[in-house]
Amino acid sequence: MMQDTQALLEAMFDPEAFRASGHKLIDLLANNLGQQLQAQQPVLQWREPFNEDVRWQKPLPQQSLLDADEFLKVLQADILPGNLAIHHPHNLGHQVATPLPMAALCDLVAALTNQAMAVYETGPSATMLERQVIRWLSTLVGWESSLVNGVLTSGGAQANLTALLAARQHAGQHIWQDGLGDHDKLRILTSEHSHYSIARAAGIMGLGASAVIPIATDAAGRMMLSEMTAAHQRCKQAGEKVMAVVANAACTPTGSVDPLLTIGAYCHAHKLWLHIDGAHGASALLSDQYRNTLSGIALADSLVWDGHKLLYMPAAVSAVLFRNPKHSYLAFAQDASYLFSGDQEAVQNYDGSYRTLECTKRMMALKLWTAFKLYGKEGLGKLVETAFDHARRLAKLLDTAPDFEVLMPPQTNIVCFRHLIPNATSDTLNTHQHTLRKRLVTTGTFHLTQVDLHGHRWLRTTLMNPFTSEDDMHTLINSIRSIAEEVG
Ligand SMILES: Cc1ncc(COP(=O)(O)O)c(C=O)c1O
């Protein structure tokens, strides 16, 4: 190796340079975290995407600069300010966690140690941490088992696909090997409010997105059992097989929790696979105050639970859990012998890739394991309770304001509402909500989302940040009124 190449490679991996940059990076991030929590910067410095796209286009760097300070400068001056300030108390948009700083440090460990995790020997500790986290989450559901009954995946969409692949295989044991064949009439019954990943999973699985039959919800946004039963009967009459019922805990648009107990009882009586998409709300299990919201969750055959939502983890980490541990192997009924050598029975229990789409994956359990170790069920439960309490507080404030309408009392931490204009048509009101949201977001005043339900548009807030105060809520209401006056 030429001397300058050798020097370059050594500089790339230099532990002392890593230490020095690391200290500076942590200082920078800690300052940024503090500023966001104290609302010392806008929640979003809006930049038009077209202009940004042009501005970021630069020639591919050819020479090594080896100047970490240069990177830190750009990070501080440009990259961080250009991002959504996730820890800002006015960040009320998506269901994404304001991540616990210690969990972020764990992700740094995961990145540098880069445990591939496909098989036990490519991440022994990583594997054991994941197994422990899966057991803890299962215990919270009420499933006590010494056997590991699930796996961590990169996100709820992939976790839903994994669970539904298992349900499909359960419905027809030869599908993995032989394809759908005469199983092409498999159907999935789910709430009209289900996350798009359910329909996407049906498409990926070759059933076609139209295999998903949307079930109407009641005024509280909960899937109606009577409608579900009728749809099941129609399927039977048409010679179609329901391979899964998917219930939400909670659904994305409104945070409503489907009636899990009655749906679960129906599924058990009719031998239907019940999948519960708890990506958003399963964390209510941590709270003594709110776990009743999820009564019946243990009746699920499969359950998805996102860590990067109400478990306050950095993205992405989701759990897919199965009531019957054996079902955790149904999704990927494949044998890749170059990976999975040796005694199948023994190996299967410890090699994660039997259960996931991912071959290489991050050591994503470390952050969850550490958070449970540091803060316990009690501490993490307090985060959930705070978020749910905040949603109730905001809904109450809006309810008492004559110029606002709340869609429904919050069941989790999502509040949908709209600002009213006297004598306005439905179209005018819809456009008004859009204008309000756009103005709030592009001025960096608040970040929130909007949702269209049955022809009506609602502003949608997700109360994730534990430090969003009642004052912030009043500021939101007053900001909306000011914009309405300006544009009115
Ligand atoms: C109910 C529900 N399921 C699944 C998902 C998808 O999860 P992810 O974004 O982790 O892929 C979401 C995302 O918001 C969700 O709200």
Coordinates of N, CA, C and O in Angstrom, one line a residue, residues 157-300:
A157 N -44.9 -0.5 9.0 CA -45.4 -0.9 7.7 C -44.8 -2.3 7.4 O -45.5 -3.3 7.0
Q158 N -43.5 -2.5 7.7 CA -42.9 -3.8 7.5 C -43.4 -4.8 8.5 O -43.6 -6.0 8.2
A159 N -43.7 -4.3 9.7 CA -44.2 -5.2 10.7 C -45.6 -5.7 10.4 O -45.9 -6.9 10.5
N160 N -46.4 -4.8 9.8 CA -47.8 -5.2 9.4 C -47.7 -6.3 8.2 O -48.4 -7.2 8.2
L161 N -46.7 -6.0 7.3 CA -46.5 -7.0 6.2 C -46.1 -8.3 6.8 O -46.7 -9.4 6.4
T162 N -45.2 -8.3 7.7 CA -44.8 -9.6 8.3 C -45.9 -10.4 9.0 O -46.1 -11.6 8.8
A163 N -46.7 -9.6 9.7 CA -47.9 -10.3 10.4 C -48.9 -10.8 9.4 O -49.4 -11.9 9.6
L164 N -49.1 -10.1 8.4 CA -50.1 -10.5 7.4 C -49.6 -11.7 6.5 O -50.3 -12.5 6.1
L165 N -48.3 -11.7 6.3 CA -47.7 -12.8 5.6 C -47.9 -14.1 6.4 O -48.2 -15.2 5.9
A166 N -47.8 -13.9 7.7 CA -48.0 -15.1 8.6 C -49.5 -15.5 8.5 O -49.8 -16.7 8.5
A167 N -50.4 -14.5 8.5 CA -51.8 -14.8 8.4 C -52.1 -15.5 7.1 O -52.9 -16.5 7.1
R168 N -51.5 -15.1 6.0 CA -51.7 -15.7 4.7 C -51.2 -17.1 4.7 O -51.9 -18.0 4.2
Q169 N -50.1 -17.4 5.3 CA -49.5 -18.7 5.4 C -50.4 -19.6 6.2 O -50.6 -20.8 5.9
H170 N -51.0 -19.0 7.3 CA -51.9 -19.8 8.2 C -53.1 -20.2 7.4 O -53.7 -21.3 7.6
A171 N -53.5 -19.3 6.5 CA -54.8 -19.6 5.7 C -54.5 -20.7 4.6 O -55.4 -21.4 4.2
G172 N -53.3 -20.8 4.2 CA -53.0 -21.8 3.1 C -51.6 -22.1 3.2 O -50.7 -21.4 2.7
Q173 N -51.3 -23.3 3.8 CA -49.9 -23.6 4.1 C -49.0 -23.8 3.0 O -47.8 -23.8 3.1
H174 N -49.5 -23.9 1.7 CA -48.6 -24.1 0.6 C -48.3 -22.9 -0.2 O -47.7 -22.9 -1.2
I175 N -48.9 -21.7 0.3 CA -48.8 -20.5 -0.5 C -47.3 -20.1 -0.7 O -46.9 -19.7 -1.8
W176 N -46.5 -20.2 0.3 CA -45.2 -19.7 0.2 C -44.5 -20.5 -0.9 O -43.8 -19.8 -1.8
Q177 N -44.6 -21.8 -1.0 CA -43.9 -22.6 -2.0 C -44.6 -22.5 -3.4 O -44.0 -22.3 -4.4
D178 N -45.9 -22.6 -3.4 CA -46.6 -22.8 -4.7 C -47.4 -21.6 -5.2 O -48.0 -21.6 -6.3
G179 N -47.4 -20.5 -4.4 CA -48.1 -19.3 -4.9 C -49.6 -19.4 -4.5 O -50.0 -20.4 -3.9
L180 N -50.3 -18.4 -4.9 CA -51.7 -18.4 -4.4 C -52.6 -19.5 -4.9 O -53.5 -20.0 -4.3
G181 N -52.4 -19.9 -6.2 CA -53.2 -20.9 -6.8 C -54.7 -20.7 -6.6 O -55.2 -19.6 -6.9
D182 N -55.4 -21.7 -6.0 CA -56.8 -21.5 -5.8 C -57.1 -20.7 -4.5 O -58.2 -20.7 -4.1
H183 N -56.0 -20.1 -3.9 CA -56.3 -19.3 -2.8 C -56.5 -17.8 -3.1 O -56.3 -16.9 -2.3
D184 N -56.8 -17.5 -4.4 CA -56.8 -16.1 -4.8 C -58.0 -15.4 -4.3 O -58.2 -14.2 -4.6
K185 N -58.9 -16.0 -3.5 CA -60.0 -15.3 -3.0 C -59.8 -15.0 -1.5 O -60.8 -15.0 -0.7
L186 N -58.6 -14.8 -1.1 CA -58.3 -14.5 0.3 C -58.7 -13.0 0.5 O -58.4 -12.2 -0.3
R187 N -59.3 -12.7 1.6 CA -59.7 -11.3 1.9 C -59.3 -10.9 3.3 O -59.0 -11.7 4.2
I188 N -59.1 -9.6 3.5 CA -58.8 -9.0 4.8 C -59.9 -8.0 5.1 O -60.2 -7.1 4.3
L189 N -60.4 -8.1 6.3 CA -61.4 -7.1 6.8 C -60.7 -6.2 7.7 O -60.1 -6.6 8.7
T190 N -60.9 -4.9 7.4 CA -60.3 -3.9 8.3 C -61.0 -2.6 8.3 O -61.8 -2.3 7.3
S191 N -60.8 -1.8 9.3 CA -61.4 -0.5 9.4 C -61.1 0.4 8.2 O -60.0 0.4 7.6
E192 N -62.1 1.2 7.8 CA -61.9 2.2 6.7 C -60.7 3.1 7.1 O -60.2 3.8 6.2
H193 N -60.4 3.2 8.4 CA -59.3 4.1 8.8 C -58.0 3.5 8.9 O -57.0 4.1 9.4
S194 N -57.9 2.2 8.5 CA -56.6 1.5 8.6 C -55.4 2.2 7.9 O -55.7 2.8 6.8
H195 N -54.2 2.0 8.4 CA -53.1 2.6 7.7 C -52.9 2.0 6.3 O -53.2 0.8 6.1
Y196 N -52.3 2.8 5.4 CA -52.2 2.3 4.0 C -51.3 1.1 3.9 O -51.3 0.4 2.9
S197 N -50.5 0.9 4.9 CA -49.6 -0.3 4.8 C -50.4 -1.6 4.8 O -49.8 -2.6 4.4
I198 N -51.6 -1.6 5.2 CA -52.4 -2.9 5.2 C -52.8 -3.2 3.7 O -52.5 -4.3 3.3
A199 N -53.3 -2.2 3.0 CA -53.6 -2.4 1.6 C -52.3 -2.7 0.8 O -52.3 -3.5 -0.1
R200 N -51.2 -2.0 1.2 CA -50.0 -2.2 0.5 C -49.5 -3.6 0.7 O -49.0 -4.3 -0.2
A201 N -49.7 -4.1 1.9 CA -49.3 -5.5 2.2 C -50.1 -6.5 1.3 O -49.5 -7.4 0.8
A202 N -51.4 -6.2 1.2 CA -52.2 -7.1 0.3 C -51.7 -7.1 -1.1 O -51.6 -8.1 -1.8
G203 N -51.3 -5.9 -1.6 CA -50.7 -5.8 -2.9 C -49.4 -6.6 -3.1 O -49.2 -7.3 -4.0
I204 N -48.6 -6.4 -2.1 CA -47.3 -7.1 -2.1 C -47.5 -8.6 -2.1 O -46.7 -9.3 -2.7
M205 N -48.5 -9.0 -1.3 CA -48.7 -10.5 -1.2 C -49.4 -11.1 -2.3 O -49.6 -12.3 -2.3
G206 N -49.7 -10.3 -3.3 CA -50.3 -10.9 -4.6 C -51.8 -11.0 -4.4 O -52.4 -11.6 -5.3
L207 N -52.4 -10.5 -3.4 CA -53.8 -10.7 -3.2 C -54.5 -9.6 -4.0 O -55.7 -9.7 -4.3
G208 N -53.8 -8.5 -4.2 CA -54.4 -7.3 -4.8 C -54.9 -6.4 -3.7 O -55.5 -6.9 -2.7
A209 N -54.7 -5.1 -3.8 CA -55.2 -4.2 -2.8 C -56.7 -4.3 -2.6 O -57.2 -4.0 -1.5
S210 N -57.4 -4.7 -3.6 CA -58.9 -4.8 -3.5 C -59.3 -6.0 -2.6 O -60.5 -6.2 -2.3
A211 N -58.4 -6.8 -2.2 CA -58.7 -7.9 -1.3 C -59.0 -7.4 0.1 O -59.5 -8.1 1.0
V212 N -58.6 -6.1 0.3 CA -58.9 -5.5 1.6 C -60.3 -4.9 1.6 O -60.5 -4.0 0.8
I213 N -61.1 -5.3 2.5 CA -62.5 -4.8 2.5 C -62.6 -3.8 3.6 O -62.5 -4.2 4.8
P214 N -62.8 -2.5 3.3 CA -62.9 -1.5 4.3 C -64.3 -1.6 5.1 O -65.3 -1.7 4.5
I215 N -64.2 -1.6 6.4 CA -65.4 -1.7 7.2 C -65.7 -0.3 7.8 O -64.7 0.4 8.3
A216 N -66.9 0.1 7.8 CA -67.3 1.4 8.2 C -67.1 1.6 9.7 O -67.1 0.6 10.5
T217 N -66.9 2.8 10.1 CA -66.6 3.1 11.6 C -67.8 3.9 12.1 O -68.6 4.5 11.4
D218 N -67.9 3.9 13.5 CA -68.9 4.7 14.1 C -68.5 6.1 14.3 O -67.4 6.5 13.9
A219 N -69.3 6.9 15.1 CA -68.9 8.3 15.2 C -67.6 8.5 16.0 O -67.0 9.6 15.9
A220 N -67.2 7.5 16.7 CA -66.0 7.6 17.5 C -64.8 7.0 16.7 O -63.7 6.8 17.2
G221 N -65.0 6.7 15.4 CA -63.9 6.3 14.5 C -63.6 4.8 14.8 O -62.5 4.4 14.3
R222 N -64.5 4.0 15.4 CA -64.2 2.6 15.7 C -64.9 1.7 14.8 O -66.1 1.9 14.5
M223 N -64.2 0.7 14.3 CA -64.7 -0.3 13.3 C -66.0 -0.9 13.9 O -66.0 -1.3 15.1
M224 N -67.1 -0.9 13.1 CA -68.4 -1.4 13.7 C -68.4 -2.9 13.5 O -68.3 -3.4 12.4
L225 N -68.7 -3.6 14.6 CA -68.8 -5.1 14.6 C -69.9 -5.5 13.7 O -69.7 -6.5 12.9
S226 N -71.0 -4.8 13.7 CA -72.1 -5.3 12.9 C -71.8 -5.2 11.4 O -72.1 -6.1 10.6
E227 N -71.0 -4.2 11.0 CA -70.6 -4.1 9.6 C -69.6 -5.1 9.2 O -69.5 -5.7 8.1
M228 N -68.7 -5.4 10.2 CA -67.7 -6.4 10.0 C -68.3 -7.8 9.8 O -67.9 -8.6 8.9
T229 N -69.3 -8.1 10.7 CA -70.0 -9.4 10.6 C -70.7 -9.5 9.3 O -70.6 -10.6 8.6
A230 N -71.3 -8.4 8.8 CA -72.0 -8.5 7.6 C -71.1 -8.7 6.4 O -71.3 -9.5 5.5
A231 N -69.9 -8.1 6.5 CA -68.9 -8.3 5.4 C -68.4 -9.7 5.4 O -68.2 -10.3 4.4
H232 N -68.2 -10.2 6.6 CA -67.7 -11.6 6.7 C -68.8 -12.6 6.1 O -68.4 -13.5 5.3
Q233 N -70.0 -12.3 6.4 CA -71.1 -13.2 5.8 C -71.1 -13.1 4.3 O -71.2 -14.1 3.6
R234 N -70.9 -11.8 3.8 CA -70.9 -11.6 2.3 C -69.7 -12.4 1.7 O -69.9 -13.0 0.6
C235 N -68.6 -12.4 2.4 CA -67.4 -13.1 1.8 C -67.7 -14.6 1.8 O -67.4 -15.3 0.8
K236 N -68.4 -15.1 2.8 CA -68.7 -16.6 2.8 C -69.6 -16.9 1.7 O -69.4 -17.9 1.0
Q237 N -70.6 -16.1 1.5 CA -71.6 -16.3 0.4 C -70.9 -16.3 -1.0 O -71.3 -17.0 -1.9
A238 N -69.9 -15.5 -1.1 CA -69.2 -15.3 -2.4 C -68.1 -16.4 -2.5 O -67.3 -16.3 -3.5
G239 N -67.9 -17.2 -1.6 CA -66.8 -18.2 -1.6 C -65.5 -17.6 -1.4 O -64.5 -18.2 -1.8
E240 N -65.4 -16.5 -0.7 CA -64.1 -15.9 -0.4 C -63.7 -16.2 1.1 O -64.6 -16.3 2.0
K241 N -62.4 -16.4 1.3 CA -62.0 -16.7 2.7 C -61.3 -15.5 3.3 O -60.4 -14.9 2.8
V242 N -61.8 -15.2 4.5 CA -61.2 -14.1 5.2 C -59.9 -14.6 5.9 O -60.0 -15.4 6.8
M243 N -58.8 -14.1 5.4 CA -57.5 -14.6 6.0 C -57.1 -13.9 7.3 O -56.3 -14.3 8.1
A244 N -57.7 -12.6 7.4 CA -57.4 -11.9 8.6 C -58.4 -10.7 8.8 O -58.9 -10.2 7.9
V245 N -58.6 -10.5 10.1 CA -59.3 -9.2 10.5 C -58.2 -8.3 11.1 O -57.4 -8.8 11.9
V246 N -58.1 -7.1 10.6 CA -57.1 -6.2 11.1 C -57.8 -5.1 11.9 O -58.6 -4.3 11.4
A247 N -57.6 -5.1 13.2 CA -58.2 -4.0 14.1 C -57.1 -3.0 14.5 O -55.9 -3.4 14.5
N248 N -57.5 -1.8 14.7 CA -56.5 -0.7 15.0 C -56.5 -0.4 16.5 O -57.5 -0.3 17.1
A249 N -55.3 -0.2 17.0 CA -55.1 0.3 18.4 C -53.9 1.2 18.4 O -52.9 0.9 18.8
A250 N -54.0 2.4 17.9 CA -55.2 3.1 17.4 C -55.0 3.4 15.9 O -53.9 3.3 15.4
C251 N -56.1 3.9 15.3 CA -56.0 4.2 13.9 C -55.3 5.5 13.6 O -55.3 6.4 14.5
T252 N -54.7 5.7 12.5 CA -53.8 6.8 12.2 C -54.6 8.1 12.1 O -54.2 9.1 12.7
P253 N -55.7 8.2 11.4 CA -56.3 9.6 11.3 C -56.8 10.2 12.6 O -56.6 11.3 12.8
T254 N -57.5 9.4 13.4 CA -58.2 9.9 14.6 C -57.7 9.4 15.9 O -58.1 9.9 17.0
G255 N -56.8 8.4 15.9 CA -56.4 7.8 17.1 C -57.4 7.0 17.8 O -57.3 6.7 19.0
S256 N -58.4 6.5 17.1 CA -59.5 5.7 17.7 C -59.0 4.3 17.8 O -58.3 3.7 17.0
V257 N -59.5 3.7 18.9 CA -59.2 2.3 19.2 C -60.4 1.4 18.9 O -61.5 1.6 19.4
D258 N -60.3 0.4 18.0 CA -61.4 -0.4 17.6 C -61.8 -1.3 18.9 O -61.0 -1.5 19.8
P259 N -63.1 -1.7 18.9 CA -63.5 -2.5 20.1 C -62.8 -3.9 20.1 O -63.4 -4.9 19.5
L260 N -61.7 -4.0 20.7 CA -60.8 -5.2 20.5 C -61.5 -6.4 21.2 O -61.3 -7.5 20.7
L261 N -62.2 -6.2 22.3 CA -62.8 -7.3 23.0 C -63.8 -8.0 22.2 O -63.8 -9.2 22.0
T262 N -64.7 -7.2 21.6 CA -65.8 -7.8 20.9 C -65.3 -8.4 19.5 O -65.7 -9.4 19.1
I263 N -64.4 -7.6 18.9 CA -63.9 -8.1 17.6 C -63.1 -9.4 17.9 O -63.2 -10.4 17.1
G264 N -62.3 -9.4 19.0 CA -61.5 -10.6 19.3 C -62.4 -11.8 19.6 O -62.2 -12.9 19.1
A265 N -63.6 -11.6 20.3 CA -64.5 -12.7 20.6 C -65.1 -13.2 19.3 O -65.2 -14.5 19.1
Y266 N -65.4 -12.3 18.4 CA -66.0 -12.8 17.1 C -64.9 -13.6 16.3 O -65.3 -14.7 15.8
C267 N -63.7 -13.1 16.3 CA -62.7 -13.8 15.6 C -62.4 -15.2 16.2 O -62.3 -16.2 15.4
H268 N -62.4 -15.3 17.5 CA -62.2 -16.6 18.1 C -63.3 -17.5 17.8 O -63.1 -18.7 17.4
A269 N -64.6 -17.0 17.9 CA -65.7 -17.9 17.6 C -65.7 -18.4 16.2 O -66.2 -19.5 15.9
H270 N -65.2 -17.5 15.3 CA -65.3 -17.9 13.8 C -63.9 -18.3 13.3 O -63.7 -18.4 12.1
K271 N -63.0 -18.6 14.2 CA -61.6 -19.0 13.8 C -61.0 -18.1 12.7 O -60.5 -18.6 11.7
L272 N -61.1 -16.8 13.0 CA -60.4 -15.8 12.1 C -59.2 -15.3 12.7 O -59.1 -15.0 13.9
W273 N -58.1 -15.2 11.9 CA -56.9 -14.6 12.4 C -57.1 -13.1 12.7 O -57.6 -12.4 11.9
L274 N -56.8 -12.7 14.0 CA -57.0 -11.3 14.4 C -55.6 -10.7 14.4 O -54.7 -11.1 15.3
H275 N -55.4 -9.7 13.6 CA -54.1 -8.9 13.6 C -54.5 -7.5 14.2 O -55.4 -6.9 13.7
I276 N -53.8 -7.1 15.2 CA -54.0 -5.8 15.8 C -52.8 -4.9 15.4 O -51.7 -5.2 15.7
D277 N -53.2 -3.8 14.7 CA -52.2 -2.8 14.4 C -52.1 -1.8 15.5 O -52.8 -0.9 15.6
G278 N -51.2 -2.1 16.4 CA -51.0 -1.3 17.6 C -49.7 -0.4 17.5 O -49.1 0.0 18.4
A279 N -49.4 -0.2 16.2 CA -48.1 0.6 15.9 C -48.2 1.9 16.7 O -47.2 2.2 17.4
H280 N -49.3 2.5 16.7 CA -49.4 3.8 17.5 C -49.7 3.6 18.9 O -49.0 4.2 19.8
G281 N -50.7 2.8 19.3 CA -51.2 2.9 20.6 C -50.9 1.8 21.6 O -51.2 1.9 22.8
A282 N -50.2 0.8 21.1 CA -49.9 -0.4 22.0 C -49.2 0.1 23.3 O -49.3 -0.5 24.3
S283 N -48.4 1.2 23.2 CA -47.7 1.7 24.3 C -48.6 2.1 25.5 O -48.1 2.2 26.6
A284 N -49.9 2.2 25.3 CA -50.8 2.5 26.4 C -50.7 1.4 27.4 O -51.1 1.5 28.6
L285 N -50.2 0.2 27.0 CA -50.1 -0.9 27.9 C -49.1 -0.6 29.1 O -49.2 -1.2 30.1
L286 N -48.3 0.4 28.9 CA -47.3 0.8 29.9 C -48.0 1.6 31.0 O -47.4 1.8 32.1
S287 N -49.2 2.1 30.8 CA -49.8 3.0 31.7 C -51.0 2.4 32.5 O -51.9 1.9 31.8
D288 N -50.9 2.4 33.8 CA -52.0 1.8 34.6 C -53.3 2.6 34.3 O -54.3 2.1 34.3
Q289 N -53.1 3.9 34.1 CA -54.2 4.8 33.8 C -54.9 4.5 32.5 O -56.2 4.6 32.4
Y290 N -54.2 4.2 31.5 CA -54.7 4.1 30.1 C -54.7 2.7 29.5 O -55.2 2.5 28.4
R291 N -54.2 1.7 30.2 CA -54.1 0.4 29.6 C -55.5 -0.2 29.3 O -55.6 -1.0 28.3
N292 N -56.5 0.2 30.0 CA -57.9 -0.3 29.7 C -58.4 0.0 28.4 O -59.2 -0.6 27.8
T293 N -57.8 1.1 27.8 CA -58.2 1.5 26.4 C -58.0 0.4 25.5 O -58.6 0.3 24.4
L294 N -57.1 -0.6 25.9 CA -56.7 -1.6 25.0 C -57.2 -3.0 25.4 O -56.7 -4.0 25.0
S295 N -58.3 -3.0 26.2 CA -58.9 -4.2 26.6 C -59.2 -5.2 25.5 O -59.8 -4.7 24.5
G296 N -58.7 -6.4 25.6 CA -58.9 -7.3 24.5 C -57.7 -7.5 23.6 O -57.7 -8.4 22.7
I297 N -56.7 -6.7 23.8 CA -55.5 -6.8 22.9 C -54.8 -8.1 22.9 O -54.3 -8.6 21.9
A298 N -54.9 -8.8 24.1 CA -54.3 -10.2 24.2 C -55.0 -11.2 23.3 O -54.5 -12.3 23.2
L299 N -56.2 -10.9 22.8 CA -56.9 -11.8 21.9 C -56.3 -11.9 20.5 O -56.6 -12.7 19.7
A300 N -55.4 -11.0 20.2 CA -54.8 -10.9 18.9 C -54.0 -12.2 18.6 O -53.4 -12.8 19.5

